[in-house]
mmCIF file with all atom_site columns, C-alpha atoms in Angstrom:
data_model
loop_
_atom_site.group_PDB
_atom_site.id
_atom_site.type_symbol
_atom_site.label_atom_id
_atom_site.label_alt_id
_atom_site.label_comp_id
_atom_site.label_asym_id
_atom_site.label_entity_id
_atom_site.label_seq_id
_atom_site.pdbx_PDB_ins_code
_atom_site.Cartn_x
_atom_site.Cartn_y
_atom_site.Cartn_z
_atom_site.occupancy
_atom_site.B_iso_or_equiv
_atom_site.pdbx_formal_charge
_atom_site.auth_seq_id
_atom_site.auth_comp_id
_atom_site.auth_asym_id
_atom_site.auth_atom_id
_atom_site.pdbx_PDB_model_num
ATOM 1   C CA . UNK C 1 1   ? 27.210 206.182 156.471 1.00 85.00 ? 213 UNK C CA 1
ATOM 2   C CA . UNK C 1 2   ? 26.702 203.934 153.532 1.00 92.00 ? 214 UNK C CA 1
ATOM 3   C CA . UNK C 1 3   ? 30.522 204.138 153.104 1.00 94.00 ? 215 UNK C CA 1
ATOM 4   C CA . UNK C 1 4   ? 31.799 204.174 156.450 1.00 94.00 ? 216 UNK C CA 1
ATOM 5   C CA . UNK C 1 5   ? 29.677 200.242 156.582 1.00 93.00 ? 217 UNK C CA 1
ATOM 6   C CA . UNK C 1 6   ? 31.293 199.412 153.654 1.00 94.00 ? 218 UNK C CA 1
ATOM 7   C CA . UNK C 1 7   ? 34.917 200.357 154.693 1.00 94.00 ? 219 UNK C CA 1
ATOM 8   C CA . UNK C 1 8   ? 34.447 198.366 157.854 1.00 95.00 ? 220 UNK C CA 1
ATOM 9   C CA . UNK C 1 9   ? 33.391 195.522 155.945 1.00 95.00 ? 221 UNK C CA 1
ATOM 10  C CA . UNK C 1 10  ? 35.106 195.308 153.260 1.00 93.00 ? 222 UNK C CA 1
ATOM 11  C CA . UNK C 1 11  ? 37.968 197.714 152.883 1.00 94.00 ? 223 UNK C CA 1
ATOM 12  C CA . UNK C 1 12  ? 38.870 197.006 156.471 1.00 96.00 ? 224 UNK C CA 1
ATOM 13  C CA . UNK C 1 13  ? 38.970 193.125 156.763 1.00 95.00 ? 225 UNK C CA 1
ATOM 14  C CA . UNK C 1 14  ? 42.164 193.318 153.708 1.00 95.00 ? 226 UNK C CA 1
ATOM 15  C CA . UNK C 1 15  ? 43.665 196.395 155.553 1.00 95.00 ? 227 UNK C CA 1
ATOM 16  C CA . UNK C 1 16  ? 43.807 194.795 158.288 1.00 95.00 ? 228 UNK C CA 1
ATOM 17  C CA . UNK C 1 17  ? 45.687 191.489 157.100 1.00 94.00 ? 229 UNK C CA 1
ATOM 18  C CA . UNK C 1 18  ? 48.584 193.924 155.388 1.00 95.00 ? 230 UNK C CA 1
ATOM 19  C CA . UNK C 1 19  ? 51.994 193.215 157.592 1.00 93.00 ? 231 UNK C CA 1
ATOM 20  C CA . UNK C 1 20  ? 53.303 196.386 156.803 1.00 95.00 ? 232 UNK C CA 1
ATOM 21  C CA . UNK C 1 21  ? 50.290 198.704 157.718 1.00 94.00 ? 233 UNK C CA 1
ATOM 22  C CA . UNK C 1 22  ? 50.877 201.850 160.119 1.00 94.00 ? 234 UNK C CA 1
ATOM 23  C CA . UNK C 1 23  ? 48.725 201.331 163.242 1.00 95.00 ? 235 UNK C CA 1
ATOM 24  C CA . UNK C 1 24  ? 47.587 204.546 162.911 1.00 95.00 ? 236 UNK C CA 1
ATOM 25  C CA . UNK C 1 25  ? 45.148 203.183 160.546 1.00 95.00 ? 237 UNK C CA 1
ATOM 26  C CA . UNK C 1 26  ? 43.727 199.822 162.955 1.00 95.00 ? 238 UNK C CA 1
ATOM 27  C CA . UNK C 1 27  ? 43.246 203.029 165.855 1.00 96.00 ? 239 UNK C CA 1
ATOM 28  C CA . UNK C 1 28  ? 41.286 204.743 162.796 1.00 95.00 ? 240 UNK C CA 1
ATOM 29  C CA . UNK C 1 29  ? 39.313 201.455 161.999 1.00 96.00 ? 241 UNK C CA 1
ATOM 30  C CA . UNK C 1 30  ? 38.366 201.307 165.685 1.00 95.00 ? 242 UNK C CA 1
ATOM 31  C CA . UNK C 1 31  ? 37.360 204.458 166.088 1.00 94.00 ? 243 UNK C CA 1
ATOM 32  C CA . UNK C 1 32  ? 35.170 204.121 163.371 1.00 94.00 ? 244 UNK C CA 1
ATOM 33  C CA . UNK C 1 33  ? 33.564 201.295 164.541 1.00 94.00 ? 245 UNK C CA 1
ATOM 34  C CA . UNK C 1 34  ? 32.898 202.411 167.334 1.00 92.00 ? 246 UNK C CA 1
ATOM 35  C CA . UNK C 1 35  ? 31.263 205.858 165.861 1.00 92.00 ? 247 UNK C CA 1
ATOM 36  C CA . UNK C 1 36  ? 28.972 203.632 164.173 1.00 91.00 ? 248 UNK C CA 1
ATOM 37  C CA . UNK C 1 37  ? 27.745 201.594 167.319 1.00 89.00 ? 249 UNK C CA 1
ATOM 38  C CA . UNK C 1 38  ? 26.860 204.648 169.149 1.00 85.00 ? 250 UNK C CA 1
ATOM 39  C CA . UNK C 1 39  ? 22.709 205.739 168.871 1.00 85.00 ? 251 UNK C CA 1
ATOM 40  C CA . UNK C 1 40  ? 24.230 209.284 168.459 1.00 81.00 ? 252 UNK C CA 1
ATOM 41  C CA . UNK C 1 41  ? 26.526 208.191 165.569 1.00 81.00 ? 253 UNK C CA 1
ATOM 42  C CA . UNK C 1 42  ? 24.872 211.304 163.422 1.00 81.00 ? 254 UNK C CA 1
ATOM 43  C CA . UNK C 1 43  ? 26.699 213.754 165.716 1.00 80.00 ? 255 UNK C CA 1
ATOM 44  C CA . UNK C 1 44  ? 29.922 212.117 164.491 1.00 83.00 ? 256 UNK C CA 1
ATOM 45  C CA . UNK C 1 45  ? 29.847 212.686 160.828 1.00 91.00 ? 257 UNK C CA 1
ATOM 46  C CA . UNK C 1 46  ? 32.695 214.843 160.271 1.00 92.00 ? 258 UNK C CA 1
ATOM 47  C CA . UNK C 1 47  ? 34.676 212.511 162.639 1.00 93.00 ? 259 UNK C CA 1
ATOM 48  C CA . UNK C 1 48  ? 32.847 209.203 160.473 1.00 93.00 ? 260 UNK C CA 1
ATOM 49  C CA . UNK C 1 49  ? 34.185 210.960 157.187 1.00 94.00 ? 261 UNK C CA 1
ATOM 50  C CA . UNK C 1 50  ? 37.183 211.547 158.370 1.00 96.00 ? 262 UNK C CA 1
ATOM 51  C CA . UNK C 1 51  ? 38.212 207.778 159.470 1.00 95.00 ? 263 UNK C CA 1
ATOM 52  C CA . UNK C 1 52  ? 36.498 206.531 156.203 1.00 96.00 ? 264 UNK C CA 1
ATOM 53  C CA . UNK C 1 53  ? 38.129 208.341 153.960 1.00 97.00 ? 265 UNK C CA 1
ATOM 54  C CA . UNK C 1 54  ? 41.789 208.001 155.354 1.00 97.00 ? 266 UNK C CA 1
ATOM 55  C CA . UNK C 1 55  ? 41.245 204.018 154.830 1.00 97.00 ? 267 UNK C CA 1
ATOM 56  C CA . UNK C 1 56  ? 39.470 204.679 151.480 1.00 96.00 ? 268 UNK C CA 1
ATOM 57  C CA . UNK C 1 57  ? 42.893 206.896 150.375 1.00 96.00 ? 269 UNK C CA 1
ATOM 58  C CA . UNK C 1 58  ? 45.098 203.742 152.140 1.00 97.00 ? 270 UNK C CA 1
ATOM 59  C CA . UNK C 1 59  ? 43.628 201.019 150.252 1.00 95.00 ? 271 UNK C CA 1
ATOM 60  C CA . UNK C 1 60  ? 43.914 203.345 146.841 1.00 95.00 ? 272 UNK C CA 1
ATOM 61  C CA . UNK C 1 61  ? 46.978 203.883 147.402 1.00 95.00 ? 273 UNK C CA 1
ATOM 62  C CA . UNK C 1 62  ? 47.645 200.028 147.887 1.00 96.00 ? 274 UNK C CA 1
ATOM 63  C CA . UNK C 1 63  ? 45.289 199.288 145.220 1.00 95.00 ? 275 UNK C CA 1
ATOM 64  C CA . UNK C 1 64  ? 47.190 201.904 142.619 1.00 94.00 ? 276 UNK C CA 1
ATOM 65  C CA . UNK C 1 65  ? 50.628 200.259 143.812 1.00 95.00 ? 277 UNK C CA 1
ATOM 66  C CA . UNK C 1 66  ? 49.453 196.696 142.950 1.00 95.00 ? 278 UNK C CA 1
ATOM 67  C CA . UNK C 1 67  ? 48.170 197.469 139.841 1.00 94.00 ? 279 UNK C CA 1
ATOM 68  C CA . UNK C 1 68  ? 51.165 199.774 138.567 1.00 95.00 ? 280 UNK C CA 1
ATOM 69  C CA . UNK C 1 69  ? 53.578 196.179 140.243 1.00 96.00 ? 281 UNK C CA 1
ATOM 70  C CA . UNK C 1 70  ? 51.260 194.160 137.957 1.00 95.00 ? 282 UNK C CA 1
ATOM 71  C CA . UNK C 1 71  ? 51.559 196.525 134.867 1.00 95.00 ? 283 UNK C CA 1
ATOM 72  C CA . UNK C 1 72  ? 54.834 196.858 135.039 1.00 96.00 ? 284 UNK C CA 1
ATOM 73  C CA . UNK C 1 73  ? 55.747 193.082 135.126 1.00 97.00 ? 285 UNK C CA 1
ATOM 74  C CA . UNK C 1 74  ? 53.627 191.944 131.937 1.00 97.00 ? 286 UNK C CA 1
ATOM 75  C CA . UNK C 1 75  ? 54.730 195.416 130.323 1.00 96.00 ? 287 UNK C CA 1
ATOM 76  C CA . UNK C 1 76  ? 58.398 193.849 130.629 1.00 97.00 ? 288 UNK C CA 1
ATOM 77  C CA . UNK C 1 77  ? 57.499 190.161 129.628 1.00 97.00 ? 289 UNK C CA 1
ATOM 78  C CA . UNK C 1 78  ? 55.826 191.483 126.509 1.00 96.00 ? 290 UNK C CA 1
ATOM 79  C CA . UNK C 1 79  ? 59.051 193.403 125.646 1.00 96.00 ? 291 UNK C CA 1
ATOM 80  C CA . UNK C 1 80  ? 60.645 190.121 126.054 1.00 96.00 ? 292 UNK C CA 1
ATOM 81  C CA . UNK C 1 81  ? 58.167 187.679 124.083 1.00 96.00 ? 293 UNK C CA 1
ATOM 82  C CA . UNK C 1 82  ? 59.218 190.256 121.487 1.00 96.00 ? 294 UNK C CA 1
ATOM 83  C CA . UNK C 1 83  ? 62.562 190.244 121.940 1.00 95.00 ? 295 UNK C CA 1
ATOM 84  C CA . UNK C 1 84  ? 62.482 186.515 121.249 1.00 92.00 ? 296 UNK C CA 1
ATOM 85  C CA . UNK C 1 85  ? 64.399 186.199 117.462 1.00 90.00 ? 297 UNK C CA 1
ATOM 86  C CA . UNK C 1 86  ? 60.876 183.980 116.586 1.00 91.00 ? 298 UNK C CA 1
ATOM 87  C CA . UNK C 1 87  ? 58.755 186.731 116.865 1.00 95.00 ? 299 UNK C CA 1
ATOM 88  C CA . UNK C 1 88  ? 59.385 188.284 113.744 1.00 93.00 ? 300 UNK C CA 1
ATOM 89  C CA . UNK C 1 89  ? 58.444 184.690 112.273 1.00 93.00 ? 301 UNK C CA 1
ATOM 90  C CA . UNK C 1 90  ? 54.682 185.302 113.533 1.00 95.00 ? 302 UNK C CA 1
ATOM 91  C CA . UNK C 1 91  ? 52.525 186.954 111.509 1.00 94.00 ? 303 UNK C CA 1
ATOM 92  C CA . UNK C 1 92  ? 50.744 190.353 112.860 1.00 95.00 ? 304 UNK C CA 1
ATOM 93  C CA . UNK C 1 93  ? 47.590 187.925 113.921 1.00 95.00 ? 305 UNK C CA 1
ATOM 94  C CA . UNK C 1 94  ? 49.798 185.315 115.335 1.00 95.00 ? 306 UNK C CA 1
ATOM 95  C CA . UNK C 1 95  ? 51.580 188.050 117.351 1.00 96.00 ? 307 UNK C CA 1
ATOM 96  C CA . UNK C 1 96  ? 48.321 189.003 118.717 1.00 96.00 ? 308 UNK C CA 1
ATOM 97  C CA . UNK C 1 97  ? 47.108 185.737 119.735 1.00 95.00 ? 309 UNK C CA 1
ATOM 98  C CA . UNK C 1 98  ? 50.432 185.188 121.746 1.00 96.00 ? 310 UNK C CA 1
ATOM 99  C CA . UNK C 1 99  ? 50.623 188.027 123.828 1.00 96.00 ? 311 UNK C CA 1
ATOM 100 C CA . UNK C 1 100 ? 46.799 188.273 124.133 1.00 95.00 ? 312 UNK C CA 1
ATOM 101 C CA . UNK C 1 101 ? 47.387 187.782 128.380 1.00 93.00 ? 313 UNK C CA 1
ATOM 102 C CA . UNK C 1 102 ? 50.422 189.811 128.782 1.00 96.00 ? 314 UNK C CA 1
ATOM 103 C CA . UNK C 1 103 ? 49.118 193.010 126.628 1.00 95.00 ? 315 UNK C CA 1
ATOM 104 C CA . UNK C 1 104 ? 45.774 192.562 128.542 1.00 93.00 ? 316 UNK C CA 1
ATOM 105 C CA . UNK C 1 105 ? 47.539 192.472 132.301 1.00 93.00 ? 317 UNK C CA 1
ATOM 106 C CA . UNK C 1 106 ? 50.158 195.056 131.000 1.00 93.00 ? 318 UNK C CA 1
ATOM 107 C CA . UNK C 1 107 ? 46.760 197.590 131.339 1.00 89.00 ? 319 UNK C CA 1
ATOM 108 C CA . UNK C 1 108 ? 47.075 199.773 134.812 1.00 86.00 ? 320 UNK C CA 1
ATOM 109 C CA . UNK C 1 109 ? 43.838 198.447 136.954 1.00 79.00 ? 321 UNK C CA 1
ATOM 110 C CA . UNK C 1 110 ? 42.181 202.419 137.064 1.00 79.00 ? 322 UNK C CA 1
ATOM 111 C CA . UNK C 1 111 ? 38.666 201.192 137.995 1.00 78.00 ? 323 UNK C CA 1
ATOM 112 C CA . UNK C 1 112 ? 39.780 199.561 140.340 1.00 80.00 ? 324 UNK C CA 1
ATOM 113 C CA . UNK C 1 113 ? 37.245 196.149 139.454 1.00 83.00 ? 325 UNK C CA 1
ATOM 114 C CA . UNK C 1 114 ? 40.411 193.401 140.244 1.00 88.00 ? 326 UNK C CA 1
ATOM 115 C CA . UNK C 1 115 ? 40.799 192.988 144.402 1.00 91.00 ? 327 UNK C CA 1
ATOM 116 C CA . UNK C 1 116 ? 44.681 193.841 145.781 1.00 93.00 ? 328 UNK C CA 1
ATOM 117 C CA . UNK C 1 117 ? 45.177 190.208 146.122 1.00 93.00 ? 329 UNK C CA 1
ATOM 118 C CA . UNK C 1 118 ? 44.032 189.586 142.872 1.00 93.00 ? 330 UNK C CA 1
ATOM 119 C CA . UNK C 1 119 ? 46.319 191.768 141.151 1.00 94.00 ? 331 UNK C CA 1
ATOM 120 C CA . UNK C 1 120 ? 49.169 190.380 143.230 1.00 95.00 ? 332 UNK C CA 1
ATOM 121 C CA . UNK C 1 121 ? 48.407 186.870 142.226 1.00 96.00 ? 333 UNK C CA 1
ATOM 122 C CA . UNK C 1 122 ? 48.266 187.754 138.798 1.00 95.00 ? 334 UNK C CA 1
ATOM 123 C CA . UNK C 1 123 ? 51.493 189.499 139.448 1.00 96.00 ? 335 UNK C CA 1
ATOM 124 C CA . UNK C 1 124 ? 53.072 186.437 140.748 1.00 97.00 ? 336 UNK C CA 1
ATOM 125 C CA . UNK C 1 125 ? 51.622 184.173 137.576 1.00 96.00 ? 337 UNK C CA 1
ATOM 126 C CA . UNK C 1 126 ? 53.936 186.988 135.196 1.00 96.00 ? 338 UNK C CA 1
ATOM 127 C CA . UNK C 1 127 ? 56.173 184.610 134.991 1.00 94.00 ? 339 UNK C CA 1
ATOM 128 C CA . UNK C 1 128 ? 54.328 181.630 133.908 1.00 94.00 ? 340 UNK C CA 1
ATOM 129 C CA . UNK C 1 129 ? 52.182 183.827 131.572 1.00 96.00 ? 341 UNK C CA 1
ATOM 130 C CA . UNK C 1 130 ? 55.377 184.701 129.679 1.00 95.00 ? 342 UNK C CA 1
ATOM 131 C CA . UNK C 1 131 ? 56.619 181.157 129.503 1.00 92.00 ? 343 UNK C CA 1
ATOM 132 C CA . UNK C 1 132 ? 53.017 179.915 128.215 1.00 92.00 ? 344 UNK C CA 1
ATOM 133 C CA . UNK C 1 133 ? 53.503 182.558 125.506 1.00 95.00 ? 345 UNK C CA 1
ATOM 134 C CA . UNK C 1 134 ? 56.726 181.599 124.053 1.00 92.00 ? 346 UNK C CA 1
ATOM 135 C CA . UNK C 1 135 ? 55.664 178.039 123.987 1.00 89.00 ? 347 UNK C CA 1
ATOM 136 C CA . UNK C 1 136 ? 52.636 179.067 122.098 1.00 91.00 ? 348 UNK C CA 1
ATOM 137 C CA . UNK C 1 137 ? 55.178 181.117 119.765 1.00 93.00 ? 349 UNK C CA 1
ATOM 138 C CA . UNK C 1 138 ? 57.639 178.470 119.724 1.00 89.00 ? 350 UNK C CA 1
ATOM 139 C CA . UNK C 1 139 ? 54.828 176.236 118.976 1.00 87.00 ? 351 UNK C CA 1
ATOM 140 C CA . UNK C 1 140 ? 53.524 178.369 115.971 1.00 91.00 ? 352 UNK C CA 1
ATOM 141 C CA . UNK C 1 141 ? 57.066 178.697 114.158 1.00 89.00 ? 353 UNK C CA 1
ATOM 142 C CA . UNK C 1 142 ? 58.647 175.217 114.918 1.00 84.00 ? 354 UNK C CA 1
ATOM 143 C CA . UNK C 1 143 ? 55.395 172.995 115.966 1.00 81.00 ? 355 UNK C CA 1
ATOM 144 C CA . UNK C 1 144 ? 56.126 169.789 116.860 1.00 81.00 ? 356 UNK C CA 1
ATOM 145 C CA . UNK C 1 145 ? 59.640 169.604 117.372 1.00 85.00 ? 357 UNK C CA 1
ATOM 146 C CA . UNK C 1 146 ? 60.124 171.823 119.952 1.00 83.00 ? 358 UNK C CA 1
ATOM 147 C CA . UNK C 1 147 ? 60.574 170.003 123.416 1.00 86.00 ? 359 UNK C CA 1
ATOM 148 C CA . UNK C 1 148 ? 60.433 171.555 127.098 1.00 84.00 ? 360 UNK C CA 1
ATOM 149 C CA . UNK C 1 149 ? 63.175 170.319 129.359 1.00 89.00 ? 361 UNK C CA 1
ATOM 150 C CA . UNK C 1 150 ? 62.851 171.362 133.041 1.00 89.00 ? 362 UNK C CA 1
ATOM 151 C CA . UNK C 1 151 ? 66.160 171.996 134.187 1.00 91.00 ? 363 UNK C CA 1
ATOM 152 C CA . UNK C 1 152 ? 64.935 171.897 138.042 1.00 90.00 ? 364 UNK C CA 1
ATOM 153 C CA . UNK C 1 153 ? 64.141 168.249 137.365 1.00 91.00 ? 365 UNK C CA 1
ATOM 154 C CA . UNK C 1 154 ? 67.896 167.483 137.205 1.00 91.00 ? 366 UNK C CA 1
ATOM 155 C CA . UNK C 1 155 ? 69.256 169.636 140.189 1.00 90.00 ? 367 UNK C CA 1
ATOM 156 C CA . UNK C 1 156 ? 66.032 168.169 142.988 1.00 88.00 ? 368 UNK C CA 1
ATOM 157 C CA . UNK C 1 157 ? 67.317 168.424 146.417 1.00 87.00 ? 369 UNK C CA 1
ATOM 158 C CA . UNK C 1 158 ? 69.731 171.722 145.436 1.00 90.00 ? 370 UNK C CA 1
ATOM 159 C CA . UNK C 1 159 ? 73.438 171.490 145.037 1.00 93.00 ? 371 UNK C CA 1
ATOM 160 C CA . UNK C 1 160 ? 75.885 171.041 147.107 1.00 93.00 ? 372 UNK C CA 1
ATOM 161 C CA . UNK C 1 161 ? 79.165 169.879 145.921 1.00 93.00 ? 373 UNK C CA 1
ATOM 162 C CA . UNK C 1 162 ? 80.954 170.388 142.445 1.00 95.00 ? 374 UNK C CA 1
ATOM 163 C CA . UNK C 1 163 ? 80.137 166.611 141.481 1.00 93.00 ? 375 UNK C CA 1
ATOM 164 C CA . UNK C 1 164 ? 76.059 166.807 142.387 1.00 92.00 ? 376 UNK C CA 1
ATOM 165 C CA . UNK C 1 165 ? 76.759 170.374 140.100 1.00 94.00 ? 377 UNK C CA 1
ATOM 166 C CA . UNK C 1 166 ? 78.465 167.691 137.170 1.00 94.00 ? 378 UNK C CA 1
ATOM 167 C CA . UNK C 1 167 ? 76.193 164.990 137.889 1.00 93.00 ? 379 UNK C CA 1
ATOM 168 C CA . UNK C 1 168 ? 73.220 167.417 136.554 1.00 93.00 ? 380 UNK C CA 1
ATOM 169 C CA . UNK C 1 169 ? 74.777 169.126 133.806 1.00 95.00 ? 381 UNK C CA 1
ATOM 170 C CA . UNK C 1 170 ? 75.953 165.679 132.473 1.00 94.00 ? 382 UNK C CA 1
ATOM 171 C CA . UNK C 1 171 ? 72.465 164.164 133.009 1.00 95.00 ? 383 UNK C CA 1
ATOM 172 C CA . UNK C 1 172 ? 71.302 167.539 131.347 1.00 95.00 ? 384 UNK C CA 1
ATOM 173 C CA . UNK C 1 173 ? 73.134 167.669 128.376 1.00 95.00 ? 385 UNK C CA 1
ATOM 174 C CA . UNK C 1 174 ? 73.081 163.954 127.238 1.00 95.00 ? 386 UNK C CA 1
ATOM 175 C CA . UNK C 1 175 ? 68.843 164.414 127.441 1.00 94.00 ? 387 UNK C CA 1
ATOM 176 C CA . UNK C 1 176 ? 69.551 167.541 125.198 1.00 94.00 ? 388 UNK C CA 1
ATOM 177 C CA . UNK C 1 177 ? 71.812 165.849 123.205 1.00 95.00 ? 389 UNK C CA 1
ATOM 178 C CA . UNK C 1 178 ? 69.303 162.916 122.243 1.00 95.00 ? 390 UNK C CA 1
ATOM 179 C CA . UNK C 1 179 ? 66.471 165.307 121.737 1.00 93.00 ? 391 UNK C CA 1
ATOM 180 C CA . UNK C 1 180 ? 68.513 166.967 119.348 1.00 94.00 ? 392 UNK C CA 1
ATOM 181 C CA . UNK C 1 181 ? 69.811 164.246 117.256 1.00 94.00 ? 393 UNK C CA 1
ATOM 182 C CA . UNK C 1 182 ? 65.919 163.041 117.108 1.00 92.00 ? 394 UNK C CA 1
ATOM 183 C CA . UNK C 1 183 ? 65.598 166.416 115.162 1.00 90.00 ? 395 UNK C CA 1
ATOM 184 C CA . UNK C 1 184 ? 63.496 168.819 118.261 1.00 90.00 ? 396 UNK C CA 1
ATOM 185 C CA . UNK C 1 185 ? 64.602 171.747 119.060 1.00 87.00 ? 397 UNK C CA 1
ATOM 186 C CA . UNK C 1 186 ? 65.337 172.119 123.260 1.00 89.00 ? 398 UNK C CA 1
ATOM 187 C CA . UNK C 1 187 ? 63.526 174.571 125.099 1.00 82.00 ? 399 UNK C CA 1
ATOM 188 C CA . UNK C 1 188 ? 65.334 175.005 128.760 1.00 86.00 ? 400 UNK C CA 1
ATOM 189 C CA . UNK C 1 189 ? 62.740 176.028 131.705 1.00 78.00 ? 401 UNK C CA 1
#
């Protein structure tokens, strides 16, 4: 009973808001809920178990895929933080330090602590994870003269035509240019 209250509560509520779920499970959630109104609910239990755990297995299942999505995306940015030619120019603590977040999120979610939408957002943040690393890295091996340049910032609005296309690159490479004659090394995001 205890878990039948918590599926509608809690499990339920995030089922519910998935696009892609069969309706087979919202019949299942209102069957349940209804079970659990009635006086005679305890005549119901087999039919209470049943609903509950078919949207228990659903949200494991869900759960399991997010966190083997989220694995599986810092598992690949760590292979390319150390793929990066300054890697080998960290020492073995330095390494550490660097890919603290990535090797930590890399770890498949098996208790299942971190909510689905957790695990998704962290999912989403892979990206800026790994680009917070290799600054870090770059940082470590070249310090002070490495410079960000946000390539986005030159190309606002999209492209449309060949000349908005030269326009960019133009404006691109002369800011790369002067950084580099001022003795930084470029770092394109």
């Amino acid at each position: 009973i205890d878990r039948a209250r918590q599926v509608l509560e809690q499990i339920w509520p995030f089922l519910e808001s998935e696009h892609d779920l069969d309706a087979a499970f919202a019949e299942r959630a209102a069957a349940l809920a209804d079970l659990m109104a009635k006086e005679t609910f305890f005549v119901d239990l087999a039919a209470i178990e049943a609903h509950t755990t078919a949207l228990e297995d659903e949200y494991r299942r869900r759960h399991q895929e997010a966190s083997n999505v989220c694995a599986a995306a810092y598992a690949n940015a760590l292979v390319q933080l150390q793929q990066a030619p300054e890697w080998q120019q960290l020492s073995h603590e330095q390494q550490q330090q660097v890919a603290r977040t990535l090797s930590k999120r890399a770890q498949l979610d098996e208790s299942m602590k971190k909510q689905i939408s957790l695990l998704r957002a962290e999912t989403d943040a892979c990206q800026s994870c790994l680009d917070k690393a290799i600054a870090e890295m770059l940082q470590l091996v070249d310090g002070q003269r490495v410079v960000r340049v946000n390539i986005s910032s030159y190309f606002v609005g999209g492209i449309e035509t060949a000349s908005e296309l030269q326009e960019g690159l133009d404006q691109l490479r002369n800011e790369c240019l002067q950084l580099i004659e001022q003795g930084k090394k470029v770092w394109l995001q």
